[in-house]
Short mmCIF file of C-alpha atoms and ligand atoms in Angstrom, two decimals:
data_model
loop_
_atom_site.label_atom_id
_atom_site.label_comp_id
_atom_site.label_asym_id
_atom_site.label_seq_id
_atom_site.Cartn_x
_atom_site.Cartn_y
_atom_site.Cartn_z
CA UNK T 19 0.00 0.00 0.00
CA UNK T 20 1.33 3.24 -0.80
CA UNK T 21 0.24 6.65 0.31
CA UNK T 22 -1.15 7.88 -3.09
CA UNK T 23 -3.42 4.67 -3.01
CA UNK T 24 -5.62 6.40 0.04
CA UNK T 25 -6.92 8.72 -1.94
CA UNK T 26 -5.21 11.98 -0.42
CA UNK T 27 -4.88 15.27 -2.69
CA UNK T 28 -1.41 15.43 -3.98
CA UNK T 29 -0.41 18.34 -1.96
CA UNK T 30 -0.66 15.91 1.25
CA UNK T 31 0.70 13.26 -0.58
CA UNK T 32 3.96 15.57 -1.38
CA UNK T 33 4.12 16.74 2.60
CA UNK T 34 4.38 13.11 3.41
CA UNK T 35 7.10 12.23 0.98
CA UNK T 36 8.89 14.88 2.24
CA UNK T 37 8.96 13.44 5.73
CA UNK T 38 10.28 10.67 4.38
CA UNK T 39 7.29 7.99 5.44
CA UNK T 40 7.58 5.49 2.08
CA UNK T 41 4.39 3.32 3.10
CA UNK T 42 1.01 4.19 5.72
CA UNK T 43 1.14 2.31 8.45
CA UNK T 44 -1.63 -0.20 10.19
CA UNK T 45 -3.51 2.50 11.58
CA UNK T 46 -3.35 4.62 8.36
CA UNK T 47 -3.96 2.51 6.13
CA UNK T 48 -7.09 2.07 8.01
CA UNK T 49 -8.15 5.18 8.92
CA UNK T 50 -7.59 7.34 6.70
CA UNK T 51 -10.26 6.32 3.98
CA UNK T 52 -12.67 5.68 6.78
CA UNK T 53 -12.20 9.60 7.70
CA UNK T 54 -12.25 10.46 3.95
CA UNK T 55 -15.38 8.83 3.06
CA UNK T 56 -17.16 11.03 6.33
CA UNK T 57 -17.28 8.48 8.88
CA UNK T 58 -16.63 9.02 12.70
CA UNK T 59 -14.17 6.82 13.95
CA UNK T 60 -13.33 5.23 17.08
CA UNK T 61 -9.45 3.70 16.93
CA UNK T 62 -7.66 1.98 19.31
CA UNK T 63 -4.29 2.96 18.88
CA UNK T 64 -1.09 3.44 20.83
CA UNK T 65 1.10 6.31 20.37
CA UNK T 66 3.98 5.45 18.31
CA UNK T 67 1.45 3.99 15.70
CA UNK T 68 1.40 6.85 13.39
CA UNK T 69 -1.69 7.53 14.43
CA UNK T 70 -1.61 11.08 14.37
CA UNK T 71 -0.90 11.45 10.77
CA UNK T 72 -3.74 9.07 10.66
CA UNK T 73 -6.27 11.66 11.32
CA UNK T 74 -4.46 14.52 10.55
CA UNK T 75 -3.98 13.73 6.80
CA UNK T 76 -7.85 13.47 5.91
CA UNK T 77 -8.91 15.92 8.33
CA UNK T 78 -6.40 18.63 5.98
CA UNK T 79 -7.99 16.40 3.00
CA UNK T 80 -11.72 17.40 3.47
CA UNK T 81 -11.01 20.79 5.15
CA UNK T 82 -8.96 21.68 1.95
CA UNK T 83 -11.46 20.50 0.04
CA UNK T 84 -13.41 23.81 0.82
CA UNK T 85 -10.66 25.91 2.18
CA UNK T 86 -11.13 29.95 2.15
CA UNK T 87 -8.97 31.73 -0.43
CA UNK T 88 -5.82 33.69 0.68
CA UNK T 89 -7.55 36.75 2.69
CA UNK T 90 -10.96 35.54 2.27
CA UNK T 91 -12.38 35.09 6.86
CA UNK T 92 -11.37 31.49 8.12
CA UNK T 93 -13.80 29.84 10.78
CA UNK T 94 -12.48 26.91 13.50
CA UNK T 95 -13.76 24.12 11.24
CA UNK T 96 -11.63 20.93 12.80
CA UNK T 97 -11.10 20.68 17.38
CA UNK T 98 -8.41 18.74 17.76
CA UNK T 99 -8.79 17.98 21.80
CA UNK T 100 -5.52 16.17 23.59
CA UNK T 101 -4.77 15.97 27.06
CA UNK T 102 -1.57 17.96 27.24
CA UNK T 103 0.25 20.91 26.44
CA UNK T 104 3.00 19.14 24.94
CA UNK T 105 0.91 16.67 23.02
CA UNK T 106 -1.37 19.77 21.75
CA UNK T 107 1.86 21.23 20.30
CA UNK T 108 3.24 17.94 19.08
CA UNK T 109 -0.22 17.49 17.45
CA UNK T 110 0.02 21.02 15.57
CA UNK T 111 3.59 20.38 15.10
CA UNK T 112 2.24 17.43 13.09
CA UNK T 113 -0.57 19.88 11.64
CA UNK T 114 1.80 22.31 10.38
CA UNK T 115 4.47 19.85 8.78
CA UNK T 116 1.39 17.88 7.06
CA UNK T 117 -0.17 20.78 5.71
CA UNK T 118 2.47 22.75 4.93
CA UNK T 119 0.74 22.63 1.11
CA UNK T 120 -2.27 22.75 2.02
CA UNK T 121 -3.62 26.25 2.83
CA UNK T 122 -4.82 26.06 5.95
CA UNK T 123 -4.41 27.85 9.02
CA UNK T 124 -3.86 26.04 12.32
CA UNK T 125 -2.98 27.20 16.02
CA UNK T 126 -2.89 25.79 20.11
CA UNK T 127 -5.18 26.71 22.13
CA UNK T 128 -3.44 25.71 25.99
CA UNK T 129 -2.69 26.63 29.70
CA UNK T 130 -0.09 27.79 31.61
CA UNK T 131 0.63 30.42 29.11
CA UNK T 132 -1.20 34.15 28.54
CA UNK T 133 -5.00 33.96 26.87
CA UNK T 134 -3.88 37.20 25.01
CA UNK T 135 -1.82 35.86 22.29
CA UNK T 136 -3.90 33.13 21.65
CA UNK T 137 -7.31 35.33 21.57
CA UNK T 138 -5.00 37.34 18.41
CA UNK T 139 -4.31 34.56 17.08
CA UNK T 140 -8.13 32.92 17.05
CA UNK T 141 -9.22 36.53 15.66
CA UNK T 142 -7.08 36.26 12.88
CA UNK T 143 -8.73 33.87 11.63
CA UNK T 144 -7.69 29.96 11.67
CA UNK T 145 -9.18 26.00 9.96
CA UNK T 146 -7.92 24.03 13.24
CA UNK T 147 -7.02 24.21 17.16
CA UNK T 148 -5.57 22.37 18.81
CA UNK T 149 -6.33 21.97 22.26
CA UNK T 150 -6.75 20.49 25.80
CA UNK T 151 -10.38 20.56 27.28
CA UNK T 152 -9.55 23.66 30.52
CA UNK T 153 -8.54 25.99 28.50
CA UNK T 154 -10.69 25.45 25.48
CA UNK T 155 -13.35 26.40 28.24
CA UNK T 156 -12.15 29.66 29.47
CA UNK T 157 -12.30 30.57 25.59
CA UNK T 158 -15.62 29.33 25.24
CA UNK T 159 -16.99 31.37 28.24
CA UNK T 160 -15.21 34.37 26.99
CA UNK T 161 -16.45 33.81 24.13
CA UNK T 162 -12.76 34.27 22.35
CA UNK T 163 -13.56 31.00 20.06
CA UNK T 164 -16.16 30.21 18.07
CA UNK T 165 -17.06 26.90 17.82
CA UNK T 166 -20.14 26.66 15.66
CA UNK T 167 -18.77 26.03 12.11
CA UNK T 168 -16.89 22.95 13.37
CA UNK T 169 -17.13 20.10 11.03
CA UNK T 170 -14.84 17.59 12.40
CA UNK T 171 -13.73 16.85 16.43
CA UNK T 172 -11.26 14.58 17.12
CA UNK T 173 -10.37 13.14 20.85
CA UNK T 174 -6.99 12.21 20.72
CA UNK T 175 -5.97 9.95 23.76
CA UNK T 176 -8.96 9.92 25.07
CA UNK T 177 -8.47 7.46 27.70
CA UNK T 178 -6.02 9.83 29.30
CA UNK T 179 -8.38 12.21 29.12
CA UNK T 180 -10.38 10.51 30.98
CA UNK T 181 -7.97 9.17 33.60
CA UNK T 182 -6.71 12.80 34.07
CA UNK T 183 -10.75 13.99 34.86
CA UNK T 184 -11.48 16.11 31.84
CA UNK T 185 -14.85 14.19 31.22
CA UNK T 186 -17.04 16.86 32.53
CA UNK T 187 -15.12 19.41 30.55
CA UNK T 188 -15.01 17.64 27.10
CA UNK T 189 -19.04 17.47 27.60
CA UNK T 190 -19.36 20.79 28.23
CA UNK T 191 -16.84 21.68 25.71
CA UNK T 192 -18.62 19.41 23.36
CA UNK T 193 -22.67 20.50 23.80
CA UNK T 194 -21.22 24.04 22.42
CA UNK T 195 -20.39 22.07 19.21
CA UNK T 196 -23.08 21.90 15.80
CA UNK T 197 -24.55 17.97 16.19
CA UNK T 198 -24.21 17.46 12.62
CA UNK T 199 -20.47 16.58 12.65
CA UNK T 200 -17.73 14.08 12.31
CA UNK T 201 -16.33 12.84 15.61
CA UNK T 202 -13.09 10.55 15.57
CA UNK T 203 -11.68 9.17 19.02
CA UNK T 204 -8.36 7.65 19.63
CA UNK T 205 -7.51 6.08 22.96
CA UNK T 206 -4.86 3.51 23.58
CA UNK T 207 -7.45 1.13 24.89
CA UNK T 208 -10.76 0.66 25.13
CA UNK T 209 -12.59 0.68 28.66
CA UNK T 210 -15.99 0.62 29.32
CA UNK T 211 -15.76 4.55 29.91
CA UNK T 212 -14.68 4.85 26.86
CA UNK T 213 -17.45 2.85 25.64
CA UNK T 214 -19.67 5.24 27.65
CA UNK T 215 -18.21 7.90 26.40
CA UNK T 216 -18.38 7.50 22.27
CA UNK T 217 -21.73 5.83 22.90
CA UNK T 218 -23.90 9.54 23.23
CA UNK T 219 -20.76 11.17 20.65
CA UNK T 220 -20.30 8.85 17.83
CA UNK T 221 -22.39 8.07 15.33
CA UNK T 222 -22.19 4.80 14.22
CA UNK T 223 -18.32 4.76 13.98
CA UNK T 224 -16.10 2.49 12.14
CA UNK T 225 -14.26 0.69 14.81
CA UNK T 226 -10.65 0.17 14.22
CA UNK T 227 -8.11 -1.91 16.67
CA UNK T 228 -4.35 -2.08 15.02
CA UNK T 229 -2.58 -3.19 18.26
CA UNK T 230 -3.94 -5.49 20.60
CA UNK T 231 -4.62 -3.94 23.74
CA UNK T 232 -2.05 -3.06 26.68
CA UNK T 233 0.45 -5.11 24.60
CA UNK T 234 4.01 -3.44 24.29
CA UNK T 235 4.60 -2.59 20.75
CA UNK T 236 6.44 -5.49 19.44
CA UNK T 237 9.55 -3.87 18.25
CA UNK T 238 10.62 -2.52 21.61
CA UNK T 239 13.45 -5.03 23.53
CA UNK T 240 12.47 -4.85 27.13
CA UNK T 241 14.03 -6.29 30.37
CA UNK T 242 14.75 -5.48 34.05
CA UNK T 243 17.55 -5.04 35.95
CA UNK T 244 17.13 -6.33 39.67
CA UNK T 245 19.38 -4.15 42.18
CA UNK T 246 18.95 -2.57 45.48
CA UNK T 247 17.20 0.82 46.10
CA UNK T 248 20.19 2.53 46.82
CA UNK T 249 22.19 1.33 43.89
CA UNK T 250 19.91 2.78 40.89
CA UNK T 251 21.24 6.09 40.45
CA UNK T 252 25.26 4.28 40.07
CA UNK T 253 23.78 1.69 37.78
CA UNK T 254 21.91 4.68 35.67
CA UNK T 255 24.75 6.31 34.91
CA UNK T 256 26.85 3.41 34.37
CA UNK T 257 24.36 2.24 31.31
CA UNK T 258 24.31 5.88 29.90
CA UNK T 259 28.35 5.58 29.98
CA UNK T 260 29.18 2.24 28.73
CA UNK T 261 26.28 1.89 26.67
CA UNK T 262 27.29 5.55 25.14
CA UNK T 263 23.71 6.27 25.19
CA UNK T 264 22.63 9.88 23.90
CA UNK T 265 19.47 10.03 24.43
CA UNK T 266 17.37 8.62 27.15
CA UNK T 267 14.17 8.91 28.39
CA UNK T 268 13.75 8.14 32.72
CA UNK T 269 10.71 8.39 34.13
CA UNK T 270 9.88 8.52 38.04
CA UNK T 271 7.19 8.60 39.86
CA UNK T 272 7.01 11.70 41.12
CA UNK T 273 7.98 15.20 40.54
CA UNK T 274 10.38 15.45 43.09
CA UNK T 275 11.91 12.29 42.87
CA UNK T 276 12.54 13.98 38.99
CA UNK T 277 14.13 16.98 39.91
CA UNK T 278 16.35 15.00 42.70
CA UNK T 279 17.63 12.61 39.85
CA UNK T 280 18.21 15.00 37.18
CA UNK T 281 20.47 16.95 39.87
CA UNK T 282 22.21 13.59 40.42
CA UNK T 283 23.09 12.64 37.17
CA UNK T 284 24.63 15.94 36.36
CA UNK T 285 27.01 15.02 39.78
CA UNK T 286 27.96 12.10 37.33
CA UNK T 287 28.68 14.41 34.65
CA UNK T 288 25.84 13.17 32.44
CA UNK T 289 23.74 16.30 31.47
CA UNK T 290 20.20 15.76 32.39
CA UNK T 291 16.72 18.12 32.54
CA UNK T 292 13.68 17.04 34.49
CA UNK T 293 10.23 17.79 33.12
CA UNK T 294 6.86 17.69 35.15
CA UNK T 295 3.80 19.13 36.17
CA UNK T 296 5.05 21.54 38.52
CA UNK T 297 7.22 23.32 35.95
CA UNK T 298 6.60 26.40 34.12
CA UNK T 299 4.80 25.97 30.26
CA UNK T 300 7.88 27.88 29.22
CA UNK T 301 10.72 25.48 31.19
CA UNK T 302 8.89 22.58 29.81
CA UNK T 303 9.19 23.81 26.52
CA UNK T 304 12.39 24.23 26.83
CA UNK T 305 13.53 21.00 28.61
CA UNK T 306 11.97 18.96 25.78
CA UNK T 307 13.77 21.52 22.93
CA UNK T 308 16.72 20.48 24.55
CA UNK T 309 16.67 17.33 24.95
CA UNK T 310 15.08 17.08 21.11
CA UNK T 311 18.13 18.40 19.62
CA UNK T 312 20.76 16.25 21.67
CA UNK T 313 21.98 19.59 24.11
CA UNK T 314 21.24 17.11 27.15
CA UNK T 315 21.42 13.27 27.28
CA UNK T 316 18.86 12.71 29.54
CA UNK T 317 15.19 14.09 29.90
CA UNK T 318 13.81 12.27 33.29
CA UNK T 319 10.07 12.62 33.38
CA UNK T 320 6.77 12.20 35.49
CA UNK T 321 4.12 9.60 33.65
CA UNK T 322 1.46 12.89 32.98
CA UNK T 323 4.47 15.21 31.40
CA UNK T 324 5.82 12.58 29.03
CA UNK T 325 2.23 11.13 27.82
CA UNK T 326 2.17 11.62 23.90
CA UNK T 327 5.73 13.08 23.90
CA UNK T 328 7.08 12.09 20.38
CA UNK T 329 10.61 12.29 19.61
CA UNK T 330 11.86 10.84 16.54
CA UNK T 331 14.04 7.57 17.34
CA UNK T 332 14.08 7.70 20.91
CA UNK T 333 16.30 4.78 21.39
CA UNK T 334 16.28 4.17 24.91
CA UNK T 335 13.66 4.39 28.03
CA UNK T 336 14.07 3.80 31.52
CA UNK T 337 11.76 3.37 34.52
CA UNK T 338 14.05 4.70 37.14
CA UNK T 339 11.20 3.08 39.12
CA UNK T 340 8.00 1.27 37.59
CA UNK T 341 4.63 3.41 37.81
CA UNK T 342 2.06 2.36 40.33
CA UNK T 343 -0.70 1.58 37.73
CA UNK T 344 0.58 -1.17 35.09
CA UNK T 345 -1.25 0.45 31.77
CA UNK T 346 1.08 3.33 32.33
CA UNK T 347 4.06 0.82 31.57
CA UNK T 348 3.10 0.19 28.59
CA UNK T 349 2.60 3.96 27.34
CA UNK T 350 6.28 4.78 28.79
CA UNK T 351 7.83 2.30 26.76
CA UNK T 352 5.98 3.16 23.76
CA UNK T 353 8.02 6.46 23.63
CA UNK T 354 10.61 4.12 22.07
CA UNK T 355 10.35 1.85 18.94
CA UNK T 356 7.93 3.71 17.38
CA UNK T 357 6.32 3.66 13.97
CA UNK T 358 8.45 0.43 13.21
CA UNK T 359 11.90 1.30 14.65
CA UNK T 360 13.58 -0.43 17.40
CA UNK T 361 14.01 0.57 20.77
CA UNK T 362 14.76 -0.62 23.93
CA UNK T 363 13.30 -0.21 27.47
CA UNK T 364 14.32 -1.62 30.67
CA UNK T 365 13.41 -0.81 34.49
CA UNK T 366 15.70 -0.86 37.16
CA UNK T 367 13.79 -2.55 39.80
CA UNK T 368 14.10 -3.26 43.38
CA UNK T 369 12.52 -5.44 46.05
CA UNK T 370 10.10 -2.90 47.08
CA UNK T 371 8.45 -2.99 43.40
CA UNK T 372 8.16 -6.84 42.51
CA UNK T 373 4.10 -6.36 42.98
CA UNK T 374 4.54 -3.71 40.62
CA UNK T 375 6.20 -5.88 38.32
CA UNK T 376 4.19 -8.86 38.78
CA UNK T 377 1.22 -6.60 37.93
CA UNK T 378 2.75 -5.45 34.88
CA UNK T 379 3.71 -8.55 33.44
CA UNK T 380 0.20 -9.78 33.80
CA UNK T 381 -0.88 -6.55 32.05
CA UNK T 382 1.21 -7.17 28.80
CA UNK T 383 0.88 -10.83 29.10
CA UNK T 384 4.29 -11.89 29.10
CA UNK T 385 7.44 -12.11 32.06
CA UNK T 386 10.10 -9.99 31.33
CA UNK T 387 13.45 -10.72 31.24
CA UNK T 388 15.69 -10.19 34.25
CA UNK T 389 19.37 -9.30 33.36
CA UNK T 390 21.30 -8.40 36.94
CA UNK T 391 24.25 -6.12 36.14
CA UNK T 392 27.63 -7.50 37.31
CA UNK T 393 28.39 -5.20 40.39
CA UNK T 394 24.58 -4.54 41.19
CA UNK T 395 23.67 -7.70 42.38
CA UNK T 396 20.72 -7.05 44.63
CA UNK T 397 21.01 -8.40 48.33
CA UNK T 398 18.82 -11.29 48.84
CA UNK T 399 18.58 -9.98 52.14
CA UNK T 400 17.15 -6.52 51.32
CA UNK T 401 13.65 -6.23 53.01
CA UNK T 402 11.15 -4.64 51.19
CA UNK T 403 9.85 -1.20 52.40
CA UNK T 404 6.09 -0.13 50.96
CA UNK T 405 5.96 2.73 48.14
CA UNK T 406 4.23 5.62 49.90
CA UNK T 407 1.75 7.86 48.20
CA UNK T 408 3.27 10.80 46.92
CA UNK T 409 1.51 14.48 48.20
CA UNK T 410 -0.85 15.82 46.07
CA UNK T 411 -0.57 12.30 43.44
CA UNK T 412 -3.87 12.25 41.42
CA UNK T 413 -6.40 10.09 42.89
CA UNK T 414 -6.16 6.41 41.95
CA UNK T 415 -7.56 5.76 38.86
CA UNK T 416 -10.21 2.74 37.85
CA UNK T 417 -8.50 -0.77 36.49
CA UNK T 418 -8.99 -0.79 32.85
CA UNK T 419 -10.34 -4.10 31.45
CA UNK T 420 -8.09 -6.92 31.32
CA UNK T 421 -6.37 -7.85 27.95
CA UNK T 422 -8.04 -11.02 26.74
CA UNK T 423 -6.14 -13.98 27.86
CA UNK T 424 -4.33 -12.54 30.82
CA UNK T 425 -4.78 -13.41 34.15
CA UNK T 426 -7.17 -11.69 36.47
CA UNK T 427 -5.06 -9.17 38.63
CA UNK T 428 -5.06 -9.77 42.19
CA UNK T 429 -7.51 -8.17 44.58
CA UNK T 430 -7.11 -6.42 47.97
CA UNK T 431 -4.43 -4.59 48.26
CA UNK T 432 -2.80 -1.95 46.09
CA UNK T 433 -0.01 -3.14 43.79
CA UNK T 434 3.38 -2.38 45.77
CA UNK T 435 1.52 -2.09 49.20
CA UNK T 436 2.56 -5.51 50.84
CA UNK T 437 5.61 -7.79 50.90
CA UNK T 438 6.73 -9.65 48.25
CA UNK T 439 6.56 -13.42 48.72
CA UNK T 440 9.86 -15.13 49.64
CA UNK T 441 9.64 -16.97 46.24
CA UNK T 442 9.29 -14.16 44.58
CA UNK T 443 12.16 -12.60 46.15
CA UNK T 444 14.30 -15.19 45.92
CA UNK T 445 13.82 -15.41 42.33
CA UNK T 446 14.43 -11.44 41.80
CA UNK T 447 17.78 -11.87 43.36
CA UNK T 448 18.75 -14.79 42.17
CA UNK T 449 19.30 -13.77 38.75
CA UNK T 450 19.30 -13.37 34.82
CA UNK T 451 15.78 -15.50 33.30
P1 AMP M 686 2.31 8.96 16.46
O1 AMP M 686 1.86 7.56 16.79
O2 AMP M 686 1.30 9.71 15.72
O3 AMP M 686 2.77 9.69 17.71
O4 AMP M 686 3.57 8.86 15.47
C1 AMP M 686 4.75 8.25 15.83
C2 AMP M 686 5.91 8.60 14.92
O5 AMP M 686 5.79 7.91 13.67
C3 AMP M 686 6.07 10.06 14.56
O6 AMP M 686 7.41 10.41 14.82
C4 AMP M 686 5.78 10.16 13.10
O7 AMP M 686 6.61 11.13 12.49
C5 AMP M 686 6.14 8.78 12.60
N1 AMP M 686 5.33 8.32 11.44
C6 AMP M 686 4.03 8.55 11.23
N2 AMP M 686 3.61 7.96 10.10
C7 AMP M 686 4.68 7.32 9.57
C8 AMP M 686 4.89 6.51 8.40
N3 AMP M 686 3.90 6.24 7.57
N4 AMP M 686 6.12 6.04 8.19
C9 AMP M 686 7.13 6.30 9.06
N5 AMP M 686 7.00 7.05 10.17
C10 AMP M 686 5.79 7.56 10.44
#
C-alpha cells in the first residue's frame, strides 16, 4: 500500500514524501479512507502507531477541500482535543508539517501560558485548534472562540483524558459544538468509559483496533535489571556511559523524585533536565527543545508530562522506578520503537516494586526478562519497604479491562503495598531469566 493509493490530494501526498514515510502504516492505512469517506471513527491505537498522521492527513484532505482563499475570513472548522500541552503542540507540530501545502491555518489553544496571544491569534482567523479541554473552556466562556462552524472533532488519547478527569469538561466543551459533525476518538485502549463515552458522541463509527490492547509494541526489547534501592542512580549512569547512550528517556514517579535525579546525574557528569507538572509551560518547553536536539542526554520525566511526547528515534527508556498503575508501563515504553523502529526499554527494579512488576507482566501478558548487572547484584537480604503515596498524586484511577487472555489481577491490596513473597524474592535476586 502506498500513500497515493488512500486517496489523499497530492499536496498531502507531497508533505508526506517529504517526511520521508515510504508506506502508511496499520492504523493509516485504516483510517484514513474511513475519515475520507465522512465516517466518525473510534481507533484503538497506541502512540507510536502513526496515528496522528492518521487523522491529521484526511482531516487537511476534506477541510482543503473547501478551504477559504488567501484573505478571504477562516472559521475553527476541525477541534483537535488532547490531554496535554505538549501533546497539543506535538499534534500542531504534526498539523503544520502535514499541511504545509495545504492552505490552511492552524494554532494551540493551551494553559499555563497568557489567553492574550492566543485570543490574536483565534481573531485572525484559523481551519484548526488544537487543544486540551480547561482551557478550550475559558475561551468558550469568553467567548474568544467560536465553535459553531466545526465540522470535524477529534479526541486524541482519550483514555487519558479521561484518567486525568477532563470528562465533565469535554461534555461541556462538546454541547457548544453543531450535532451534525464528524467525531473521531483515539484512545490507547478501550474501557468501558470509553465505551460510555463515544456511545452519546459517535455516530455509528467504524471501529478500528491495530494493536492489541495493553500489549508493548512489538519492536521494543524490554528487560529489568534487579538491584537494590540505593544502587539505581550508580547503575543509571553506568548504562548511559558504557552503553554511550545519547538520548534517554527516565521516568519517576514523582515530581520530586525527577528533579532530585536529574540533579544527580549531572554530579555524574551526564547532562540531564527534568520535566513535570510543577514546571513552568515555558521550562517545559524548553527541557523537551533540549533534549530534542541532543543539548542534554537525559530528559527524566513524570508519567502525565511525558504522555504523547514524540521524539523521533528515541532509542532508549528507563523506569528509574515502575509506575504504580501497570497500563502506564506500557505507554512509557511506547516512547521508544515507534512507527516500526527499534528501541529498547528496561526498568531498574528493586525489592520494594516486585508487585509492581508482577502486575505489569500480567498486564502485557508476558514475564520480562531479568538481566542483573555485574556489580549490582541485589542483596537477597534486602527487606522490602512499601511505596508511599506521593503528596498531592492524582487520585487512583479505575483498572482498565483486562487484555483477553491474561490473568485476572489480584484483589485487595494496592499493587506495591505488601511484601513480596519469599519466592518471589528469591527469584528477583537470584538472577538473569
Ligand atoms: P504517532 O503515533 O502519531 O505519535 O507517530 C509516531 C511517529 O511515527 C512520529 O514520529 C511520526 O513522524 C512517525 N510516522 C508517522 N507515520 C509514519 C509513516 N507512515 N512512516 C514512518 N514514520 C511515520
Amino acid at each position: 500500500m502506498q500513500f497515493d493509493q488512500l486517496g489523499l490530494p497530492e499536496s498531502l501526498v507531497r508533505a508526506v514524501r517529504e517526511q520521508g514515510y515510504t508506506e502508511p502504516t496499520a492504523i493509516q492505512a485504516e483510517a484514513i479512507p474511513a475519515i475520507l469517506a465522512g465516517h466518525d471513527v473510534m481507533a484503538a491505537a497506541q502512540t507510536g502507531t502513526g496515528k496522528t498522521a492518521g487523522f491529521t492527513l484526511p482531516l487537511l484532505a476534506r477541510l482543503g477541500e473547501n478551504a477559504p482563499a488567501n484573505g478571504r475570513p477562516r472559521a475553527v472548522r476541525a477541534l483537535i482535543l488532547t490531554p496535554t500541552r505538549e501533546l497539543t503542540a506535538q499534534v500542531q507540530e504534526s498539523v503544520t508539517t502535514y499541511g504545509r501545502h495545504a492552505g490552511l491555518k492552524s494554532t494551540v489553544v493551551f494553559g499555563g501560558v497568557g489567553m492574550k496571544p492566543q485570543i490574536d491569534r483565534l481573531r485572525r482567523g484559523v481551519d484548526i485548534v488544537v487543544a486540551t479541554p480547561g482551557r478550550l473552556l475559558d475561551h468558550i466562556r469568553q467567548r474568544t472562540i467560536d465553535l459553531s462552524k466545526i465540522e470535524t472533532l477529534v479526541l486524541d488519547e482519550a483514555d487519558r483524558m479521561l484518567d486525568m478527569g477532563f470528562i465533565h469538561d469535554i461534555r461541556k466543551v462538546i454541547a457548544t459544538l453543531p450535532k451534525e459533525r464528524q467525531t473521531l476518538l483515539f484512545s490507547a485502549t478501550f474501557s468501558d468509559e470509553i465505551s460510555k463515552l463515544a456511545m452519546g458522541m459517535l455516530n455509528n463509527p467504524v471501529r478500528i483496533e491495530v494493536a492489541r490492547r495493553n500489549t508493548a509494541v512489538e519492536t521494543i526489547r524490554q528487560h529489568v535489571h534487579p538491584v537494590d534501592r540505593g544502587g539505581k542512580r550508580a547503575l543509571l549512569s553506568q548504562l548511559i556511559r558504557n552503553g554511550d547512550w545519547r538520548q534517554v528517556l527516565v521516568f519517576t514517579r514523582t515530581k520530586h523524585g525527577a528533579d532530585r535525579l536529574a540533579k544527580q546525574l549531572a554530579v555524574d557528569d551526564i547532562t540531564a533536565t527534568a520535566i513535570h507538572g510543577n514546571k513552568s509551560q515555558t521550562a517545559r518547553t524548553r527541557a523537551l527543545a533540549d533534549f530534542k536536539k541532543g543539548a542534554v542526554r537525559v530528559l527524566v520525566a513524570t508519567d502525565i508530562a511525558a504522555r504523547g511526547l514524540d521524539i523521533d528515534q528515541l532509542p532508549h527508556v528507563v523506569n528509574f522506578e515502575l509506575p504504580n498503575v501497570p497500563e502506564d508501563y506500557v505507554h512509557r515504553i511506547g516512547r521508544t520503537g515507534r512507527a516500526g523502529r527499534e528501541g529498547a526499554a528496561l526498568s531498574l527494579v528493586c525489592v520494594d516494586e516486585l508487585k509492581l512488576l508482577s502486575g505489569i507482566e500480567k498486564v502485557i501478558g508476558q514475564d520480562l526478562e531479568r538481566q542483573v548487572v555485574p556489580g549490582f547484584e541485589p542483596d537477597p537480604n534486602e527487606r522490602p519497604q512499601p511505596i508511599f503515596k506521593q503528596r498531592g498524586a492524582p487520585p487512583a484511577r479505575k483498572r482498565q479491562p483486562r487484555p483477553t487472555g491474561a490473568a485476572a489481577p489480584r484483589r485487595g491490596k494496592p499493587a506495591g503495598s505488601g511484601q513480596p513473597s519469599q519466592r518471589r524474592r528469591a527469584a528477583f535476586a537470584g538472577g538473569n531469566r
